[in-house]
Amino acid sequence: MGCELLLRPASGGMVMEYSAKIARHVAAIPRSGIRDFFELVQGRDDVISLGVGEPDFVTPWHIREAAIYSLEKGQTTYTSNLGLLSLRKSISRYVRDFFEIEYDPAKEVLVTVGVSEAIDIALRALVNPGDEVIYHEPCYVSYSPSIVMAYGVAVAVETTKQDGFSLKPEALEKAITPKSKVLMLNFPTNPTGAVASNEDLEGIAKLAVKHDLIVLTDEIYCELRYDGVRHVSIASLPGMRERTVLMHGFSKAFAMTGFRLGYACAPQPIIEAMMKIHQYSMLCAPIMSQNAAIEALENGAPQVQMMKDSYHQRRDFLVKRLNEIGLDCHTPGGAFYVFPDIRNTRLTSKEFAMGLLEQESVAAVPGGAFGPSGEGFLRCCYATGMNDLRLAMDSVERFVGKL
Ligand code: PLP
């Protein structure tokens, strides 16, 4: 790092000490463990990857066609900062049907550049320096850095395998202090596939009301719930709509990662504050992606169901095989990840993942990349074709057998 930051310009000018130039709170943020690991895999086409959390399906054709048609019609301009009103109306209808919550498309919906942007601007809109932001861990790699970049204090609540990696109200309560301001939730969870029971969600909601917390709920995997269970968002529980920012997007269930589109629904004063940051930093989301998203919401349900059925089948296969191999694996209720326990191999999650990559050319992410409580586990993403999943599991079996 020191070498990267101390560069002598080719022109022979002054040596620039970049380490002193980078903002301290940014310099202190570690790089994503996923990125570091996947740089090793780049350019190797012999590797089966269970690593990147991205659907293996191409965006359904009718959605791509809507983007193409938008370009053909010459729609290449900025949109309203909030996003196209027609899209916000579709989002409002979809959210009402799926989550049973009403949001006014004129004032309570903001279209963002992915859920990533929604998380960033929600935190920046709400957090004052030193406010505590609580989240459950293991969690998506961006949560803690996003809190730090908003000058908040990141407070992780460890979840455990015994609890199916769900957040228990009792554990949450212990983490709440007078400085707690925001609670971040993500069910189904990346990287564990965990879901929260209705009882736990109600307990969490009561604590949020009691301690006057604002809740950011990242619902990006909400369509991908299995075993016929209906997904419930904390935003729909009594007393929660007014204190919740519901964040969702198109990357996962609609297989639209590259379109970079998401949204936030919340009471108008919060959307207004988020919109100010969005307006000055992003301006608006790309218009062709917004047009594609309307098509996704209006006509995408059959394809979403087809992809979900396929993920469901793959989840069942992976859980069965991992348990047969001797890596204890709970059955996750959603998303497209399994999180087997590798502690009985006596390897760290990094040693396991590196060994599997070197010896068997299979890439999976060390659980430690998702926070200290992910150590001892491995994240395997099953948004990968069945044939590759079969080969990958045979490789894991060989690798574990040799230990
Ligand atoms: N939130 C979670 C929990 C995720 O897993 C991801 C991507 O993997 C994101 C947010 C980012 O989503 P987007 O592509 O909408 O920015």
XYZ file of C-alpha atoms and ligand atoms in Angstrom:
419
model
C 0.000 0.000 0.000
C 2.848 2.365 0.900
C 4.372 1.905 -2.583
C 1.077 2.556 -4.353
C 0.678 5.782 -2.438
C 4.165 7.172 -2.972
C 4.547 7.907 -6.675
C 7.253 9.925 -8.449
C 5.683 11.541 -11.526
C 7.288 10.688 -14.898
C 7.767 14.432 -15.470
C 10.347 14.445 -12.657
C 8.217 16.697 -10.437
C 7.772 16.454 -6.673
C 7.193 13.108 -4.970
C 3.543 13.057 -3.950
C 2.694 11.454 -0.591
C -0.789 10.223 -1.415
C -1.257 8.559 1.961
C -1.586 12.022 3.511
C -4.023 13.094 0.793
C -6.611 10.305 1.134
C -9.325 11.098 3.694
C -8.522 9.234 6.926
C -11.913 7.556 7.275
C -11.671 6.258 3.701
C -8.075 5.078 4.105
C -9.201 3.120 7.174
C -11.819 1.118 5.215
C -10.540 -2.308 4.139
C -11.040 -3.453 0.542
C -13.830 -5.984 0.039
C -12.610 -9.500 0.854
C -14.695 -10.769 -2.065
C -12.860 -8.542 -4.553
C -9.439 -9.597 -3.284
C -10.378 -13.238 -3.563
C -11.856 -12.904 -7.016
C -8.883 -11.105 -8.431
C -7.156 -14.474 -8.054
C -9.830 -16.113 -10.219
C -9.881 -13.442 -12.956
C -8.931 -14.771 -16.370
C -9.044 -18.451 -15.292
C -11.678 -20.219 -17.374
C -10.980 -23.597 -15.725
C -12.600 -22.418 -12.480
C -16.194 -23.209 -11.445
C -17.328 -20.158 -9.550
C -19.782 -20.280 -6.679
C -18.496 -16.885 -5.789
C -20.147 -13.867 -7.311
C -23.656 -13.111 -6.056
C -25.063 -12.627 -9.507
C -27.792 -14.564 -11.364
C -26.494 -16.887 -14.087
C -29.607 -16.020 -16.118
C -29.414 -13.293 -18.735
C -32.024 -10.555 -18.197
C -35.305 -11.834 -19.725
C -35.583 -10.845 -23.376
C -38.734 -8.705 -23.097
C -36.958 -6.545 -20.486
C -33.851 -6.142 -22.655
C -36.149 -5.287 -25.564
C -37.752 -2.492 -23.523
C -34.279 -0.996 -22.975
C -33.465 -1.301 -26.689
C -36.820 0.227 -27.631
C -36.173 3.124 -25.261
C -32.918 3.833 -27.130
C -34.583 3.380 -30.523
C -37.137 6.011 -29.593
C -34.266 8.369 -28.808
C -34.938 8.415 -25.081
C -31.440 9.347 -24.068
C -32.051 12.208 -21.654
C -32.012 12.850 -17.911
C -35.237 12.080 -16.091
C -36.760 13.727 -13.026
C -34.342 13.378 -10.091
C -36.860 11.086 -8.394
C -37.047 8.897 -11.534
C -39.713 8.585 -14.261
C -43.153 9.077 -12.736
C -44.426 6.114 -14.780
C -41.769 3.906 -13.139
C -42.527 5.266 -9.665
C -46.202 4.410 -10.261
C -45.237 0.853 -11.262
C -42.992 0.569 -8.186
C -45.770 1.836 -5.920
C -48.214 -0.727 -7.354
C -45.679 -3.574 -7.119
C -44.770 -2.684 -3.516
C -48.454 -2.496 -2.589
C -49.151 -5.932 -4.103
C -46.005 -7.617 -2.789
C -45.511 -6.031 0.647
C -49.035 -4.685 1.286
C -47.723 -1.173 1.945
C -48.930 1.983 0.178
C -46.434 4.657 -0.935
C -47.308 7.809 -2.867
C -45.400 7.627 -6.186
C -45.217 11.430 -6.355
C -43.443 11.951 -3.022
C -42.493 8.689 -1.327
C -40.561 6.763 -3.989
C -37.013 7.521 -5.186
C -35.404 5.609 -8.067
C -31.699 4.958 -7.362
C -28.646 3.471 -9.042
C -29.078 0.045 -7.490
C -29.809 -0.768 -3.870
C -26.145 0.155 -3.360
C -26.936 3.825 -3.888
C -30.101 3.630 -1.798
C -28.078 2.282 1.163
C -25.434 4.971 0.774
C -27.772 7.945 0.508
C -30.175 6.691 3.190
C -27.274 6.483 5.642
C -25.889 9.861 4.601
C -29.352 11.423 4.919
C -29.954 10.075 8.424
C -26.670 9.714 10.276
C -24.934 12.498 12.191
C -21.256 11.954 13.075
C -21.050 9.515 15.973
C -24.578 8.080 15.635
C -24.621 4.314 16.039
C -25.954 2.160 13.234
C -26.758 -1.420 14.174
C -26.731 -4.290 11.672
C -26.772 -8.070 11.867
C -23.664 -9.983 10.880
C -22.525 -11.932 8.810
C -23.841 -9.412 6.313
C -23.379 -7.914 2.878
C -19.868 -6.502 2.545
C -20.939 -2.891 1.956
C -22.840 -2.290 5.204
C -20.029 -1.482 7.609
C -18.015 0.651 5.097
C -21.178 2.541 4.057
C -21.852 3.395 7.719
C -18.271 4.563 8.180
C -18.427 6.674 5.002
C -21.516 8.363 6.474
C -19.472 9.114 9.649
C -21.582 6.705 11.672
C -20.391 4.111 14.153
C -20.964 0.578 12.876
C -22.347 -1.769 15.557
C -22.513 -5.415 14.477
C -24.828 -7.888 16.203
C -23.541 -11.401 15.745
C -26.019 -13.999 14.490
C -25.392 -17.708 14.876
C -25.866 -20.971 13.035
C -28.070 -22.249 15.908
C -30.506 -19.389 15.185
C -30.339 -19.960 11.420
C -28.346 -16.681 11.247
C -31.496 -14.713 11.962
C -31.456 -11.629 14.194
C -32.944 -12.335 17.614
C -34.670 -9.412 19.387
C -32.826 -10.268 22.630
C -29.445 -9.930 20.881
C -30.534 -6.674 19.256
C -31.707 -5.190 22.547
C -28.274 -5.735 24.101
C -26.663 -3.651 21.331
C -28.993 -0.649 21.694
C -27.557 2.414 23.475
C -28.725 6.053 23.742
C -26.575 6.729 20.641
C -28.345 4.122 18.468
C -30.179 5.801 15.606
C -30.505 3.393 12.696
C -31.047 -0.356 12.370
C -30.155 -2.085 9.086
C -31.913 -5.328 8.190
C -31.497 -7.683 5.258
C -33.837 -10.685 5.013
C -33.286 -12.967 3.151
C -29.669 -12.318 4.037
C -26.520 -12.228 1.940
C -24.370 -14.336 2.691
C -26.388 -16.823 4.799
C -29.795 -16.979 3.086
C -31.306 -16.388 6.543
C -34.887 -15.253 6.986
C -36.576 -13.819 10.082
C -39.646 -15.469 11.618
C -42.732 -13.263 11.908
C -42.377 -13.462 15.680
C -38.785 -12.195 15.591
C -39.711 -9.439 13.128
C -42.473 -8.319 15.499
C -40.010 -8.330 18.416
C -37.508 -6.292 16.388
C -40.247 -3.837 15.357
C -41.299 -3.328 18.997
C -37.679 -2.512 19.909
C -37.413 -0.074 16.993
C -40.518 1.755 18.241
C -39.451 1.632 21.889
C -35.976 3.044 21.143
C -37.101 5.355 18.337
C -34.860 3.735 15.693
C -35.115 4.337 11.964
C -35.003 1.011 10.117
C -33.358 0.546 6.722
C -34.634 -2.708 5.300
C -32.747 -4.116 2.304
C -35.315 -6.320 0.563
C -33.190 -7.173 -2.477
C -33.802 -10.945 -2.158
C -37.462 -10.743 -1.077
C -38.890 -12.552 -4.141
C -36.458 -15.432 -3.603
C -38.189 -17.120 -0.651
C -38.674 -20.847 -0.860
C -40.917 -23.595 0.516
C -44.071 -21.606 -0.266
C -43.453 -19.070 2.513
C -44.829 -15.570 1.958
C -42.263 -12.840 2.591
C -43.105 -10.207 5.189
C -41.232 -6.915 5.399
C -40.788 -5.180 8.731
C -42.086 -2.035 6.989
C -45.585 -3.581 6.914
C -45.791 -4.168 10.683
C -47.753 -1.800 12.941
C -45.940 1.459 13.712
C -43.161 0.730 11.223
C -44.073 2.442 7.959
C -43.320 5.883 9.393
C -39.859 4.842 10.635
C -38.705 2.573 7.796
C -36.866 3.040 4.519
C -37.743 0.083 2.300
C -34.989 -0.515 -0.269
C -35.364 -2.843 -3.201
C -34.093 -3.282 -6.733
C -33.951 -5.246 -9.919
C -30.532 -6.922 -9.760
C -31.406 -10.285 -8.253
C -34.970 -11.531 -8.902
C -35.124 -9.919 -12.363
C -31.486 -10.765 -13.219
C -30.720 -7.117 -14.026
C -27.426 -6.464 -12.193
C -25.896 -4.503 -15.082
C -28.899 -2.174 -15.389
C -27.919 -0.669 -12.007
C -31.406 0.107 -10.818
C -33.046 0.173 -7.414
C -35.419 2.257 -5.341
C -36.260 3.479 -1.871
C -39.753 3.947 -0.432
C -40.147 5.992 2.742
C -42.050 8.890 4.297
C -41.688 12.076 2.255
C -39.242 13.962 4.549
C -36.761 11.069 4.364
C -37.162 10.693 0.593
C -36.683 14.466 0.249
C -33.413 14.309 2.228
C -32.173 11.315 0.219
C -33.204 13.022 -3.004
C -30.990 16.036 -2.211
C -27.905 13.809 -2.016
C -28.984 11.826 -5.090
C -29.627 15.047 -7.029
C -26.162 16.467 -6.358
C -24.210 13.224 -6.672
C -26.072 11.066 -9.222
C -28.686 13.363 -10.772
C -30.857 10.456 -11.885
C -30.736 6.773 -12.782
C -30.203 5.895 -16.494
C -33.408 6.376 -18.498
C -33.080 3.135 -20.534
C -32.741 1.132 -17.321
C -35.795 2.885 -15.923
C -37.822 1.970 -19.022
C -36.637 -1.632 -18.778
C -37.659 -1.677 -15.115
C -41.238 -0.675 -15.961
C -41.434 -3.696 -18.272
C -39.935 -5.907 -15.541
C -42.518 -4.832 -12.976
C -45.479 -4.968 -15.325
C -44.748 -8.237 -17.148
C -41.796 -9.946 -15.467
C -43.576 -12.210 -12.954
C -43.504 -15.479 -15.006
C -39.725 -15.231 -15.576
C -39.086 -14.382 -11.939
C -41.063 -17.499 -10.971
C -39.127 -19.660 -13.448
C -35.752 -18.461 -12.075
C -36.944 -18.869 -8.498
C -38.062 -22.472 -9.149
C -34.644 -23.214 -10.574
C -32.830 -21.660 -7.561
C -35.085 -23.638 -5.220
C -34.079 -26.915 -6.891
C -30.389 -25.946 -6.735
C -30.627 -24.968 -3.060
C -32.078 -28.378 -2.163
C -29.332 -30.134 -4.126
C -26.497 -28.156 -2.516
C -27.774 -28.482 1.063
C -28.154 -32.253 0.612
C -24.719 -32.724 -0.950
C -22.874 -30.521 1.568
C -24.424 -32.403 4.485
C -23.545 -35.748 2.834
C -19.961 -34.532 2.465
C -19.879 -33.787 6.203
C -20.056 -29.983 6.043
C -23.017 -29.132 8.240
C -25.307 -26.829 6.278
C -28.601 -25.307 7.469
C -31.371 -24.953 4.895
C -31.580 -21.245 4.051
C -35.089 -19.887 3.533
C -34.158 -17.445 0.779
C -31.690 -15.635 -1.517
C -29.285 -17.812 -3.540
C -26.562 -18.648 -1.031
C -25.758 -21.569 1.248
C -23.387 -21.101 4.172
C -21.891 -24.450 5.229
C -19.959 -24.832 8.484
C -16.371 -25.834 7.698
C -15.036 -25.739 11.275
C -14.673 -29.505 11.529
C -11.977 -29.347 8.819
C -9.856 -27.238 11.241
C -9.046 -24.833 8.390
C -9.828 -21.127 8.489
C -12.389 -20.045 5.919
C -9.605 -18.438 3.858
C -7.433 -21.573 3.990
C -10.414 -23.689 2.953
C -11.353 -21.387 0.075
C -7.743 -21.057 -1.136
C -7.182 -24.818 -0.931
C -10.390 -25.547 -2.808
C -9.395 -23.083 -5.497
C -5.816 -24.318 -5.831
C -6.512 -28.050 -5.667
C -9.949 -28.335 -7.276
C -10.432 -25.073 -9.232
C -13.670 -24.270 -7.415
C -14.167 -20.722 -6.106
C -16.329 -19.927 -3.088
C -16.051 -16.978 -0.708
C -14.474 -17.346 2.767
C -17.154 -16.591 5.392
C -14.735 -14.231 7.169
C -15.200 -11.762 4.282
C -18.687 -11.047 5.694
C -17.477 -10.071 9.171
C -15.815 -11.918 12.071
C -18.973 -13.934 12.812
C -18.789 -15.437 9.296
C -15.441 -17.091 10.133
C -15.629 -20.896 10.042
C -18.136 -20.844 7.158
C -18.025 -20.671 3.384
C -20.437 -18.791 1.114
C -21.482 -20.767 -1.941
C -23.707 -18.951 -4.409
C -25.998 -21.328 -6.296
C -26.836 -18.941 -9.113
C -24.768 -21.363 -11.192
C -26.002 -24.078 -13.595
C -26.865 -27.531 -12.190
C -24.069 -29.288 -14.089
C -21.445 -26.994 -12.611
C -23.005 -27.357 -9.154
C -22.716 -31.161 -9.447
C -19.070 -30.946 -10.516
C -18.335 -28.386 -7.789
C -19.819 -30.612 -5.072
C -17.785 -33.614 -6.304
C -14.710 -31.379 -6.053
C -15.588 -30.243 -2.523
C -16.047 -33.914 -1.567
C -12.597 -34.819 -2.948
C -10.996 -31.806 -1.244
C -12.550 -32.565 2.154
C -11.762 -36.291 1.761
C -8.044 -35.511 1.384
C -7.854 -33.360 4.568
N -27.780 -5.552 -0.851
C -27.429 -6.850 -0.774
C -27.807 -7.617 0.441
C -26.732 -7.465 -1.812
O -26.420 -8.763 -1.723
C -26.359 -6.695 -2.948
C -25.581 -7.298 -4.036
O -25.042 -8.375 -3.956
C -26.739 -5.339 -2.976
C -27.453 -4.816 -1.918
C -26.389 -4.463 -4.143
O -27.431 -4.466 -5.045
P -27.524 -3.555 -6.343
O -27.038 -4.361 -7.493
O -29.007 -3.258 -6.464
O -26.740 -2.330 -6.098
